[in-house]
Coordinates of C-alpha atoms in Angstrom, one line a residue:
Chain A
M779 CA 35.2 -22.2 -37.3
E780 CA 37.7 -21.4 -35.0
S781 CA 38.2 -18.1 -37.0
V782 CA 34.3 -17.3 -36.4
L783 CA 34.4 -18.2 -33.1
G784 CA 37.2 -16.1 -32.6
R785 CA 36.0 -12.8 -34.4
Y786 CA 33.0 -12.9 -32.6
R787 CA 33.9 -14.2 -29.4
N788 CA 32.8 -10.7 -27.5
L789 CA 29.2 -11.0 -28.8
I790 CA 29.1 -15.1 -28.4
V791 CA 29.8 -14.4 -24.7
L792 CA 27.9 -11.5 -24.3
V793 CA 24.7 -13.3 -26.1
G794 CA 25.5 -16.3 -23.5
V795 CA 25.7 -13.9 -20.5
L796 CA 22.2 -12.4 -21.3
F797 CA 20.6 -15.8 -22.2
A798 CA 21.6 -16.9 -18.5
Q799 CA 20.4 -14.0 -16.8
V800 CA 17.1 -14.1 -18.9
L801 CA 16.9 -17.9 -18.2
G802 CA 17.4 -16.8 -14.1
L803 CA 14.6 -14.2 -14.6
A804 CA 11.9 -16.7 -16.2
V805 CA 12.6 -19.4 -13.2
Q806 CA 12.1 -16.6 -10.7
V807 CA 9.2 -15.2 -12.1
K808 CA 7.7 -18.7 -12.5
R809 CA 8.8 -19.9 -9.1
T810 CA 7.8 -16.5 -7.4
T811 CA 5.9 -17.6 -4.3
D812 CA 5.5 -16.3 -0.6
S813 CA 7.3 -19.5 0.7
E814 CA 10.3 -18.9 -1.2
P815 CA 13.3 -18.5 0.5
T816 CA 15.5 -15.4 0.1
R817 CA 18.5 -16.1 -2.3
L818 CA 21.7 -16.3 -1.5
I819 CA 22.8 -13.3 -3.7
R820 CA 20.7 -11.3 -1.6
L821 CA 21.6 -12.6 1.6
W822 CA 25.2 -11.4 0.2
A823 CA 24.3 -8.1 -0.9
V824 CA 22.6 -7.5 2.0
G825 CA 25.1 -8.4 4.1
M826 CA 27.9 -6.0 2.6
V827 CA 25.7 -2.9 2.4
T828 CA 23.7 -2.8 5.8
P829 CA 26.5 -3.0 8.3
L830 CA 28.1 0.1 6.9
E831 CA 24.5 1.5 7.0
K832 CA 24.3 0.7 10.1
A833 CA 27.1 2.1 11.4
L834 CA 26.7 5.4 10.0
V835 CA 23.1 5.7 11.2
W836 CA 24.4 4.5 14.7
S837 CA 27.1 7.5 14.4
K838 CA 24.7 10.0 13.0
T839 CA 22.5 9.0 15.7
S840 CA 24.4 9.2 18.9
T841 CA 25.9 12.8 17.5
A842 CA 22.3 13.8 17.3
N843 CA 21.7 12.7 20.8
L844 CA 24.7 13.8 22.4
W845 CA 24.1 17.4 20.7
H846 CA 20.3 17.4 21.9
N847 CA 20.1 15.5 25.0
Y848 CA 23.8 17.5 26.6
F849 CA 24.4 20.7 24.6
Y850 CA 21.5 21.9 23.0
L851 CA 18.4 22.1 26.0
R852 CA 17.7 25.5 25.2
G853 CA 13.8 25.9 26.2
V854 CA 13.2 22.5 27.4
R855 CA 11.9 24.1 30.9
A856 CA 9.2 26.1 28.9
E857 CA 8.5 23.0 26.2
N858 CA 8.0 20.6 29.7
R859 CA 5.7 23.2 31.2
S860 CA 3.5 23.4 28.2
L861 CA 3.9 19.2 27.5
K862 CA 2.7 18.6 31.4
A863 CA -0.9 20.9 30.5
Q864 CA -1.0 19.2 27.6
I865 CA -1.2 15.9 29.2
E866 CA -3.8 17.3 31.5
Q867 CA -6.0 18.2 28.9
M868 CA -5.4 14.8 27.0
R869 CA -6.2 13.0 30.5
L870 CA -9.3 14.4 30.3
E871 CA -9.6 14.0 26.3
Q872 CA -8.8 10.5 27.4
V873 CA -11.6 9.7 29.8
R874 CA -14.1 10.5 27.6
M875 CA -12.9 8.5 24.9
I876 CA -12.6 5.6 27.2
Q877 CA -16.3 6.4 28.3
D878 CA -17.0 6.3 24.4
A879 CA -14.9 3.1 23.9
D880 CA -16.2 1.6 26.8
Q881 CA -19.7 2.0 24.9
A882 CA -18.9 0.6 21.9
R883 CA -17.3 -2.1 23.3
R884 CA -20.4 -3.2 25.1
L885 CA -22.2 -2.8 21.6
Q886 CA -19.6 -4.9 19.7
A887 CA -20.2 -7.4 22.9
L888 CA -23.8 -7.3 22.1
L889 CA -23.3 -8.4 18.5
G890 CA -20.5 -10.7 19.0
F891 CA -18.0 -8.6 17.1
K892 CA -14.6 -9.4 17.5
E893 CA -11.9 -6.6 17.4
Q894 CA -8.2 -6.4 16.9
F895 CA -5.7 -4.5 19.2
I896 CA -2.0 -3.4 18.6
S897 CA -0.9 -5.2 21.5
Q898 CA 3.0 -5.1 20.7
T899 CA 5.0 -2.9 18.4
T900 CA 8.6 -2.9 18.2
A901 CA 10.6 0.2 17.0
A902 CA 13.4 0.5 14.3
Q903 CA 15.3 2.8 12.0
V904 CA 15.4 3.1 8.3
I905 CA 18.8 2.4 7.3
G906 CA 18.7 2.1 3.6
G907 CA 16.4 1.7 0.8
S908 CA 16.9 -0.5 -2.9
G909 CA 18.6 2.5 -4.8
S910 CA 15.9 2.5 -7.9
D911 CA 12.8 4.5 -7.9
L912 CA 11.3 1.2 -9.3
S913 CA 11.6 -0.7 -6.5
R914 CA 10.3 1.2 -3.6
L915 CA 11.3 -0.4 -0.1
I916 CA 13.7 0.0 2.4
Y917 CA 15.7 -1.7 5.1
I918 CA 15.3 -1.4 8.7
D919 CA 17.7 -1.9 11.7
K920 CA 15.2 -5.0 13.1
G921 CA 14.6 -8.5 12.2
Y922 CA 14.1 -11.9 12.7
G923 CA 15.9 -11.8 15.8
D924 CA 14.1 -9.2 17.2
G925 CA 10.8 -10.7 16.6
V926 CA 10.1 -9.2 13.0
R927 CA 8.5 -11.3 10.4
P928 CA 7.2 -11.1 7.1
D929 CA 4.1 -9.7 6.2
M930 CA 3.8 -7.8 9.5
A931 CA 2.3 -4.2 9.1
V932 CA 5.1 -1.2 9.7
I933 CA 3.5 2.2 10.6
T934 CA 4.3 5.3 12.1
G935 CA 2.6 8.0 14.0
D936 CA 0.8 9.5 11.0
G937 CA -0.2 6.1 9.3
I938 CA 0.9 3.0 7.5
V939 CA 4.1 2.8 5.8
G940 CA 4.3 -0.9 4.2
K941 CA 4.6 -4.6 5.3
V942 CA 7.9 -6.6 5.9
L943 CA 8.6 -8.6 2.7
R944 CA 11.8 -10.1 4.0
A945 CA 12.8 -11.0 7.5
D946 CA 15.6 -13.9 7.3
R947 CA 17.3 -15.8 9.8
A948 CA 20.6 -15.2 8.3
D949 CA 20.3 -11.3 8.6
R950 CA 19.0 -11.3 12.2
H951 CA 18.8 -7.9 12.7
V952 CA 17.8 -6.6 9.1
A953 CA 14.3 -7.0 7.5
Q954 CA 13.4 -5.5 4.0
V955 CA 9.8 -3.4 3.6
L956 CA 7.5 -3.3 0.9
L957 CA 6.4 0.5 1.0
I958 CA 3.1 1.0 0.3
N959 CA 3.4 3.0 -2.8
D960 CA 5.5 0.0 -4.5
Q961 CA 4.1 -1.0 -7.6
T962 CA 3.5 -5.2 -6.3
S963 CA 2.1 -3.4 -2.7
G964 CA -1.3 -4.3 -2.0
V965 CA -3.5 -2.6 0.8
G966 CA -7.0 -3.2 1.8
A967 CA -8.5 0.3 2.6
I968 CA -12.1 2.2 3.2
L969 CA -13.0 5.3 2.9
E970 CA -14.1 7.2 6.4
K971 CA -17.3 8.8 5.7
S972 CA -19.0 6.8 2.6
R973 CA -17.4 3.7 3.9
L974 CA -16.5 2.2 0.5
Q975 CA -13.8 -0.2 -0.2
G976 CA -10.7 -0.8 -2.4
I977 CA -7.4 -2.2 -2.9
L978 CA -4.9 0.7 -2.5
R979 CA -1.8 0.0 -5.0
G980 CA 1.3 2.0 -5.9
T981 CA 2.2 2.9 -9.3
P982 CA 5.1 2.6 -11.1
S983 CA 5.5 7.0 -10.5
G984 CA 5.4 5.8 -7.0
E985 CA 1.8 7.7 -6.5
V986 CA -0.9 5.5 -4.2
V987 CA -4.2 5.3 -5.5
L988 CA -7.1 3.4 -4.2
E989 CA -8.4 1.0 -6.8
K990 CA -11.9 -1.4 -7.5
V991 CA -14.4 1.3 -6.1
M992 CA -17.5 2.0 -8.7
S993 CA -17.6 4.6 -11.1
D994 CA -20.7 5.7 -10.0
E995 CA -19.8 6.3 -6.2
T996 CA -19.5 9.9 -5.4
V997 CA -15.8 10.5 -3.6
P998 CA -15.0 13.8 -2.0
V999 CA -11.1 15.0 -2.5
G1000 CA -9.9 15.2 1.1
E1001 CA -11.8 11.9 2.3
L1002 CA -9.7 10.5 4.8
V1003 CA -8.8 6.8 3.6
L1004 CA -8.5 4.2 6.5
T1005 CA -7.0 0.6 6.7
S1006 CA -10.3 -1.9 6.2
G1007 CA -8.7 -4.9 7.8
G1008 CA -9.5 -7.1 4.7
D1009 CA -5.7 -7.8 3.8
G1010 CA -4.9 -9.6 7.0
I1011 CA -1.8 -7.7 7.4
F1012 CA -3.0 -4.4 8.7
P1013 CA -5.3 -4.0 11.6
K1014 CA -8.8 -1.9 11.1
G1015 CA -8.9 1.8 11.4
L1016 CA -5.3 2.8 10.7
P1017 CA -4.8 6.1 8.5
V1018 CA -3.6 5.6 5.2
G1019 CA -4.1 9.2 3.6
R1020 CA -6.3 11.3 1.9
V1021 CA -8.0 11.3 -0.9
T1022 CA -6.2 14.2 -3.5
K1023 CA -7.7 13.5 -6.9
V1024 CA -10.5 11.5 -8.5
T1025 CA -10.6 10.3 -12.0
P1026 CA -12.5 7.6 -14.4
G1027 CA -10.2 4.5 -14.3
S1028 CA -10.6 1.3 -16.2
E1029 CA -13.9 -0.5 -17.1
L1030 CA -16.5 0.6 -14.0
F1031 CA -13.8 1.5 -11.4
L1032 CA -12.4 4.8 -10.0
N1033 CA -9.0 5.4 -9.7
I1034 CA -8.5 7.8 -6.5
H1035 CA -5.5 9.1 -6.1
V1036 CA -4.5 9.2 -2.4
H1037 CA -1.7 11.1 -0.5
P1038 CA -0.2 8.8 2.1
A1039 CA -0.5 10.1 5.4
A1040 CA 2.9 9.1 6.3
D1041 CA 6.0 10.8 4.8
L1042 CA 7.6 7.8 2.8
G1043 CA 10.0 10.0 1.1
K1044 CA 11.6 10.8 4.4
L1045 CA 11.0 7.8 7.2
E1046 CA 13.9 7.8 9.8
E1047 CA 11.8 5.6 12.4
V1048 CA 8.8 3.2 11.9
L1049 CA 6.9 1.0 14.0
V1050 CA 6.8 -3.2 13.1
V1051 CA 3.4 -4.1 14.3
T1052 CA 5.0 -7.5 15.7
K1053 CA 1.4 -8.3 17.7
I1054 CA -2.1 -7.8 16.7
D1055 CA -4.6 -9.6 19.5
E1056 CA -8.1 -10.7 18.4
R1057 CA -10.9 -11.1 21.0
Q1058 CA -14.3 -11.1 21.5
A1059 CA -15.6 -7.4 22.4
E1060 CA -16.3 -7.3 26.5
P1061 CA -16.8 -4.2 28.2
D1062 CA -14.4 -3.0 30.4
Q1063 CA -15.7 -3.1 34.0
T1064 CA -12.5 -2.3 35.7
N1065 CA -12.5 1.2 34.4
A1066 CA -13.9 3.2 37.4
Q1067 CA -11.7 6.4 36.6
R1068 CA -13.9 9.3 35.9
A1069 CA -13.1 12.9 34.7
A1070 CA -14.0 13.7 38.5
D1071 CA -11.1 12.1 39.4
I1072 CA -8.8 13.4 36.7
L1073 CA -9.5 16.9 38.0
A1074 CA -9.4 16.3 41.6
E1075 CA -5.9 15.4 40.8
R1076 CA -4.9 18.2 39.2
L1077 CA -6.4 20.7 42.2
P1078 CA -4.1 21.8 44.8
T1079 CA -3.2 19.7 47.7
V1080 CA -4.0 20.4 51.2
P1081 CA -0.8 21.0 53.0
P1082 CA -1.5 20.4 57.0
K1083 CA -0.9 23.8 58.9
P1084 CA 1.6 24.4 60.8
E1085 CA 1.1 23.9 64.5
T1086 CA 2.0 26.7 66.9
P1087 CA 4.2 25.2 69.9
A1088 CA 0.9 26.1 72.2
K1089 CA -1.6 24.3 69.9
S1090 CA 0.7 21.2 69.9
A1091 CA 1.0 21.1 73.2
T1092 CA -3.1 21.3 73.8
A1093 CA -3.9 19.7 70.8
D1094 CA -6.8 17.9 70.7
P1095 CA -6.3 14.5 69.3
A1096 CA -9.9 14.5 67.4
V1097 CA -9.1 18.0 65.9
T1098 CA -5.6 16.3 65.1
K1099 CA -7.4 13.4 63.3
T1100 CA -9.8 15.9 61.5
A1101 CA -6.8 17.5 60.2
A1102 CA -5.1 14.4 58.9
T1103 CA -8.2 13.0 57.7
T1104 CA -8.4 16.6 55.4
D1105 CA -4.9 16.2 54.4
S1106 CA -4.9 12.6 53.6
K1107 CA -8.1 13.5 51.3
P1108 CA -7.4 16.8 50.0
N1109 CA -8.4 16.5 46.5
T1110 CA -11.7 15.1 47.1
S1111 CA -12.8 18.6 48.9
A1112 CA -10.9 20.5 46.4
A1113 CA -12.5 18.5 44.0
A1114 CA -16.1 19.1 45.1
A1115 CA -15.1 23.1 45.3
G1116 CA -13.8 23.1 42.0
T1117 CA -16.8 21.4 40.5
T1118 CA -19.1 24.0 41.9
T1119 CA -17.9 26.4 39.5
A1120 CA -18.1 24.2 36.3
S1121 CA -20.2 25.3 34.3
P1122 CA -22.1 22.2 31.3
G1123 CA -21.2 23.3 28.1
T1124 CA -18.4 25.6 28.7
A1125 CA -14.6 25.0 29.2
A1126 CA -14.1 28.1 31.5
G1127 CA -16.2 26.8 33.8
V1128 CA -14.1 23.6 34.1
A1129 CA -10.9 25.5 33.5
T1130 CA -11.2 28.0 36.7
K1131 CA -11.7 25.0 39.1
K1132 CA -7.0 24.4 38.3
P1133 CA -5.6 26.9 40.5
S1134 CA -2.1 26.2 38.6
A1135 CA -0.4 28.5 40.2
P1136 CA 2.2 27.3 42.6
G1137 CA 0.9 29.4 45.4
V1138 CA -3.0 28.6 45.1
S1139 CA -3.7 25.9 47.5
V1140 CA -6.9 25.2 50.2
T1141 CA -6.0 25.3 53.5
P1142 CA -8.2 23.5 56.1
K1143 CA -9.0 25.3 59.8
P1144 CA -8.3 22.6 61.9
V1145 CA -9.7 24.0 65.3
A1146 CA -13.0 25.4 63.9
S1147 CA -13.3 22.4 61.4
G1148 CA -14.9 20.1 63.7
P1149 CA -16.0 16.7 61.9
S1150 CA -15.2 17.4 58.8
A1151 CA -17.3 16.9 55.6
L1152 CA -14.6 14.4 54.0
A1153 CA -15.1 12.0 57.5
N1154 CA -19.1 12.3 56.1
P1155 CA -20.0 8.9 54.7
V1156 CA -21.5 10.4 52.1
S1157 CA -18.9 13.0 51.1
S1158 CA -16.0 10.9 51.2
N1159 CA -17.8 8.1 49.0
P1160 CA -17.8 8.6 45.6
V1161 CA -19.7 6.1 44.4
S1162 CA -22.2 8.4 45.9
E1163 CA -23.1 9.8 42.3
S1164 CA -25.1 7.0 41.8
K1165 CA -27.5 8.7 44.2
P1166 CA -29.8 10.9 42.2
K1167 CA -30.6 12.9 44.9
T1168 CA -27.0 14.4 45.4
A1169 CA -26.8 14.0 42.0
S1170 CA -29.3 16.3 41.0
A1171 CA -28.4 18.8 43.5
P1172 CA -25.1 20.1 42.1
V1173 CA -26.6 19.9 38.5
S1174 CA -28.9 22.8 39.4
A1175 CA -26.1 24.5 41.1
V1176 CA -23.6 24.8 38.1
N1177 CA -27.0 25.8 36.2
G1178 CA -26.4 29.1 38.0
T1179 CA -26.6 29.2 41.7
S1180 CA -23.1 29.0 42.3
T1181 CA -21.4 30.9 39.5
P1182 CA -20.6 33.5 41.7
Q1183 CA -18.4 31.1 43.6
K1184 CA -15.7 30.9 41.3
T1185 CA -12.7 30.4 42.6
P1186 CA -10.4 33.3 42.2
T1187 CA -7.2 31.4 40.6
A1188 CA -5.0 32.3 38.0
P1189 CA -6.5 31.8 34.5
S1190 CA -6.0 28.2 33.2
T1191 CA -4.8 27.6 30.0
T1192 CA -6.3 24.0 30.1
S1193 CA -9.7 24.1 27.6
V1194 CA -11.7 21.2 28.2
K1195 CA -14.2 20.2 25.3
S1196 CA -17.4 19.5 27.3
S1197 CA -20.2 20.6 25.1
A1198 CA -22.2 17.9 25.5
P1199 CA -24.5 18.4 28.7
G1200 CA -24.3 14.6 29.5
S1201 CA -20.7 14.1 29.1
V1202 CA -18.5 12.9 31.0
E1203 CA -16.1 16.2 32.0
S1204 CA -19.3 18.3 32.5
S1205 CA -22.3 15.7 34.4
A1206 CA -19.1 13.4 36.4
P1207 CA -18.1 16.8 38.1
A1208 CA -21.2 17.5 38.8
S1209 CA -22.3 14.5 40.3
N1210 CA -19.3 14.1 42.4
A1211 CA -20.0 17.8 43.7
A1212 CA -22.7 16.5 45.6
A1213 CA -20.6 13.7 47.2
K1214 CA -17.5 15.4 47.9
A1215 CA -17.5 18.7 50.7
P1216 CA -18.5 21.6 49.1
P1217 CA -18.4 25.4 49.7
K1218 CA -21.3 27.5 50.4
P1219 CA -23.6 27.1 47.5
I1220 CA -23.5 23.8 47.3
K1221 CA -24.1 23.5 50.9
A1222 CA -27.4 24.7 50.8
A1223 CA -28.1 22.5 47.6
A1224 CA -26.9 19.5 48.6
Q1225 CA -25.3 19.4 51.9
P1226 CA -27.7 20.4 54.7
Q1227 CA -25.0 19.3 57.4
P1228 CA -22.4 21.4 59.2
Q1229 CA -19.8 21.9 56.6
P1230 CA -15.9 22.2 56.9
A1231 CA -14.4 25.7 57.4
V1232 CA -12.0 25.0 54.6
D1233 CA -10.3 28.4 53.1
D1234 CA -10.2 28.0 49.5
T1235 CA -8.7 31.2 49.1
P1236 CA -5.5 31.6 48.0
H1237 CA -2.1 32.5 49.8
Chain B
M932 CA 33.4 18.1 -30.8
A933 CA 34.8 16.2 -28.4
I934 CA 34.2 12.9 -29.8
T935 CA 37.3 11.6 -32.1
Y936 CA 37.3 8.7 -34.2
T937 CA 40.8 6.7 -33.7
S938 CA 42.1 3.6 -34.4
G939 CA 42.9 0.8 -32.1
E940 CA 46.1 1.7 -31.8
Q941 CA 46.0 5.0 -30.6
V942 CA 43.4 4.8 -27.8
E943 CA 44.9 4.2 -24.2
V944 CA 43.9 1.3 -22.4
Y945 CA 43.4 1.2 -18.6
R946 CA 43.6 -0.9 -15.9
F947 CA 42.5 -0.6 -12.2
S948 CA 44.2 -2.2 -9.2
L949 CA 42.0 -5.2 -7.3
P950 CA 41.2 -2.8 -4.4
A951 CA 39.6 -0.4 -6.9
T952 CA 38.0 -3.0 -8.8
I953 CA 35.8 -3.9 -5.8
L954 CA 35.4 -1.1 -3.8
I955 CA 34.4 1.4 -5.9
P956 CA 31.4 -0.9 -7.3
L957 CA 30.7 -1.9 -3.9
T958 CA 30.9 1.9 -2.7
A959 CA 28.7 3.1 -5.2
V960 CA 26.0 0.3 -4.9
F961 CA 26.0 1.3 -1.1
L962 CA 25.6 5.0 -1.9
Q963 CA 22.9 4.3 -4.1
A964 CA 21.0 2.6 -1.2
W965 CA 22.3 4.6 1.3
L966 CA 21.4 8.3 0.4
P967 CA 17.6 7.7 -1.2
P968 CA 16.0 7.6 2.0
R969 CA 18.0 10.4 3.2
F970 CA 17.7 12.6 -0.2
P971 CA 14.6 11.8 -2.3
F972 CA 16.2 13.4 -5.1
F973 CA 18.9 11.0 -5.3
T974 CA 16.9 8.4 -6.7
I975 CA 17.1 10.4 -10.0
F976 CA 20.9 8.7 -10.2
D977 CA 22.1 5.6 -10.9
L978 CA 25.7 5.7 -9.5
P979 CA 26.3 1.9 -10.3
L980 CA 25.5 2.9 -13.6
L981 CA 28.5 5.8 -14.2
V982 CA 30.8 3.2 -12.5
T983 CA 30.0 0.8 -15.1
I984 CA 30.3 3.0 -18.1
G985 CA 33.4 4.9 -16.5
F986 CA 35.4 1.1 -16.1
A987 CA 33.9 0.0 -19.4
T988 CA 35.3 3.1 -21.2
A989 CA 38.5 2.9 -19.4
R990 CA 39.7 -0.8 -20.0
R991 CA 38.1 -0.7 -23.5
N992 CA 37.7 -4.7 -23.0
P993 CA 34.5 -6.1 -24.2
M994 CA 34.8 -9.0 -21.9
A995 CA 35.5 -7.1 -18.2
G996 CA 33.3 -4.7 -19.4
L997 CA 29.9 -6.9 -19.7
I998 CA 30.9 -8.7 -16.9
T999 CA 31.5 -5.9 -15.0
G1000 CA 28.3 -4.5 -16.0
G1001 CA 26.9 -7.7 -15.3
L1002 CA 27.7 -8.1 -11.4
I1003 CA 27.3 -4.6 -10.4
G1004 CA 23.7 -5.2 -12.1
I1005 CA 23.0 -8.5 -10.1
L1006 CA 24.5 -6.8 -6.9
Q1007 CA 22.0 -3.7 -7.3
D1008 CA 19.2 -6.2 -8.2
A1009 CA 19.6 -8.1 -5.0
L1010 CA 18.8 -5.0 -2.9
T1011 CA 15.4 -4.7 -4.7
S1012 CA 12.5 -6.6 -3.9
Q1013 CA 12.5 -7.3 -8.1
P1014 CA 13.3 -10.6 -10.0
I1015 CA 17.8 -10.8 -10.1
G1016 CA 18.6 -9.6 -13.4
L1017 CA 16.8 -6.7 -14.5
F1018 CA 19.5 -4.5 -13.5
G1019 CA 22.0 -7.3 -14.3
I1020 CA 20.7 -7.6 -18.4
S1021 CA 20.7 -3.8 -18.3
K1022 CA 24.4 -3.1 -17.0
T1023 CA 25.5 -5.9 -19.1
V1024 CA 24.7 -4.6 -22.4
V1025 CA 25.8 -0.9 -21.2
G1026 CA 29.0 -2.5 -19.8
F1027 CA 29.6 -4.3 -23.3
G1028 CA 28.1 -1.1 -25.3
A1029 CA 30.4 1.4 -23.4
S1030 CA 33.8 -0.7 -23.9
S1031 CA 32.9 -1.6 -27.4
L1032 CA 32.7 2.2 -28.1
G1033 CA 35.3 2.9 -26.0
I1034 CA 37.8 1.1 -28.3
K1035 CA 36.7 3.3 -31.2
L1036 CA 35.9 6.9 -29.7
D1037 CA 38.5 8.7 -27.9
V1038 CA 36.1 9.4 -24.6
E1039 CA 38.7 11.4 -22.5
N1040 CA 37.1 14.6 -22.6
A1041 CA 34.4 15.7 -20.9
G1042 CA 32.2 16.4 -23.4
A1043 CA 32.1 13.2 -25.2
R1044 CA 32.0 11.4 -21.3
F1045 CA 28.8 13.9 -20.8
L1046 CA 27.0 12.7 -24.4
L1047 CA 28.3 9.5 -24.0
T1048 CA 26.2 9.0 -20.7
I1049 CA 23.6 10.4 -21.9
F1050 CA 23.1 8.0 -24.3
F1051 CA 24.1 5.0 -22.3
Y1052 CA 21.5 6.0 -19.8
V1053 CA 19.0 5.9 -22.3
V1054 CA 20.0 2.6 -23.3
H1055 CA 20.1 1.4 -19.9
E1056 CA 16.4 2.5 -19.5
V1057 CA 15.5 1.1 -22.8
V1058 CA 16.9 -2.5 -21.9
Y1059 CA 15.3 -2.2 -18.3
F1060 CA 11.7 -1.5 -19.5
V1061 CA 12.0 -4.0 -22.2
V1062 CA 13.2 -6.6 -19.8
A1063 CA 10.6 -5.5 -17.1
R1064 CA 7.7 -5.3 -18.8
G1065 CA 8.3 -8.1 -21.7
L1066 CA 9.8 -10.9 -19.0
V1067 CA 8.8 -10.2 -16.0
G1068 CA 5.6 -8.5 -16.5
L1069 CA 5.8 -5.4 -14.3
R1070 CA 3.6 -2.2 -15.2
M1071 CA 6.0 0.2 -16.4
A1072 CA 5.6 3.9 -17.4
W1073 CA 8.0 5.3 -20.0
S1074 CA 8.2 9.0 -20.0
W1075 CA 10.9 10.9 -22.6
P1076 CA 11.2 14.0 -20.6
H1077 CA 11.9 11.8 -17.2
E1078 CA 14.3 9.6 -19.1
L1079 CA 16.1 12.7 -21.1
I1080 CA 16.3 14.9 -17.7
S1081 CA 17.4 11.9 -15.8
G1082 CA 20.1 11.1 -18.7
I1083 CA 21.3 14.8 -18.1
A1084 CA 21.6 14.7 -14.6
N1085 CA 23.4 11.3 -14.8
A1086 CA 25.6 12.9 -17.3
I1087 CA 26.5 15.6 -15.3
L1088 CA 27.2 14.1 -12.2
G1089 CA 29.2 11.4 -14.6
V1090 CA 31.8 13.9 -15.6
F1091 CA 32.6 14.6 -12.0
V1092 CA 32.6 10.7 -11.4
F1093 CA 35.0 9.8 -14.6
M1094 CA 37.3 12.5 -12.9
L1095 CA 37.9 10.6 -10.0
L1096 CA 38.0 7.1 -11.3
D1097 CA 40.7 9.1 -13.8
R1098 CA 42.8 9.2 -10.3
V1099 CA 42.7 5.8 -9.5
K1100 CA 43.1 3.8 -13.1
Q1101 CA 46.7 2.9 -14.4
R1102 CA 48.1 2.8 -17.5
T1103 CA 48.9 -0.8 -19.0

């Protein structure tokens, strides 16, 4: 007996070790639940590997930051200018979208809908992965101590990435994120146009497939896939990817292959959605900002004309006050002047209102101005757009009567989309034009009272 | 060819120092976790497997081989979302097989190591596939071309890894 054991000692040990591991596997498979605490071996492994990963990521990031933020600043000024122009354009877009969103909220409120908002996110860096293409997950440098909890959504600017699988108290600044292309992952998804819902799953080869869509439906290649919100993890409407291939699947369902919007193979920074608010839709009553206001901010200021010593000696307090008033509200008058050249439906009309050249300014003539139009209660009150009379006049003005009055300014790079005649960009400035002090063509149409002598010639 | 049949007395048996025994597998597991997110093609490689084969063939002790393989595999499992034991079982088998084969074969040259690595890579994948599909119930797809290409890629890398291990191994 002893000789047999001695002869087959290695084999017996092998069988024993394998049996123990198989037993361990069976126990894990049977007990796998969401509430299961993390095994100690995982904590140890993560504790051993992640500090070094963090150190490497930190050193790499620090070096890159040092280079990009201190040494390699070539082209930053030009980029800054370009970005500023882009911000201006996007602010206009934003105003239009706010109006649309407000309208949607009003409708949702009428229907009693509840909406979800991503109200808080935490930025995190990817520090490592599982190292196996059979387990697609990543490790991030934010964990329990940073407010990250299991089942939180992880996204990038491009689309969803996955969900937090583990965030333990022991590893306070490390969390495990299961990617959407892992075969154990599942995401509720909806097709953007056809509104067909399905379940997004990963495959062993790392692809993403939308399942449970009936085979009698037509799904075009290239259609956008969004989160449906049905899984309780991802808020509704986040981009998932685009349909790349549609094949018949098992039984009555289609296999819809999806190319993820986020590049899951090259993730560096991600956002963990740490808070999602759900509230009854309410129309936003506080938002009084209009496209006209945005445009007004973009127009040139009215600097006070330097007073000559003689004039300052005999300065009329009233005149001084008028000049000050003009200076204090330069944009209002400028906005009106600009709006008169706006042509609804064309971007160029709006674009000409932006004298972005530094030398362009609107300078009042203090002496000749008399009672400024800005002192006029009608013209100084932006709410006057509600008056149909004032609103109609500039509309007629912008429809052709004032077109020769285009401001001779430098051509703007702004391209504002205002194709719809009723859109915010076209209608709001038009109404505002009547309210504010306009130049000559508007004077005839909307403001019969004496106009201020505003010199809008570029200096 | 490079593989020669030798008797147990003729083959050299090596050992590794304690720091090398601990740090080399840890480094392999670390690199396996750290590199793929930055270089996605690196998922085709299995550095811990190469280290397991390298240690096992150098030590030529089945007990040491299976234990080393099992520990490295479990450590690798701990970093995945899968149940612990999938890599553990696969690498236990590989560690045992490589050290047992190392007793009988001379695997000191690059050609022998190349072929040995391809063979044990396929063994590793087969064991993993069977366990993952049969015991855990994971959806697995088997592709011979993929496995062979991965095996060759690992074998090429393995030749260099074994050369590095040669530098730290000590003759008993």
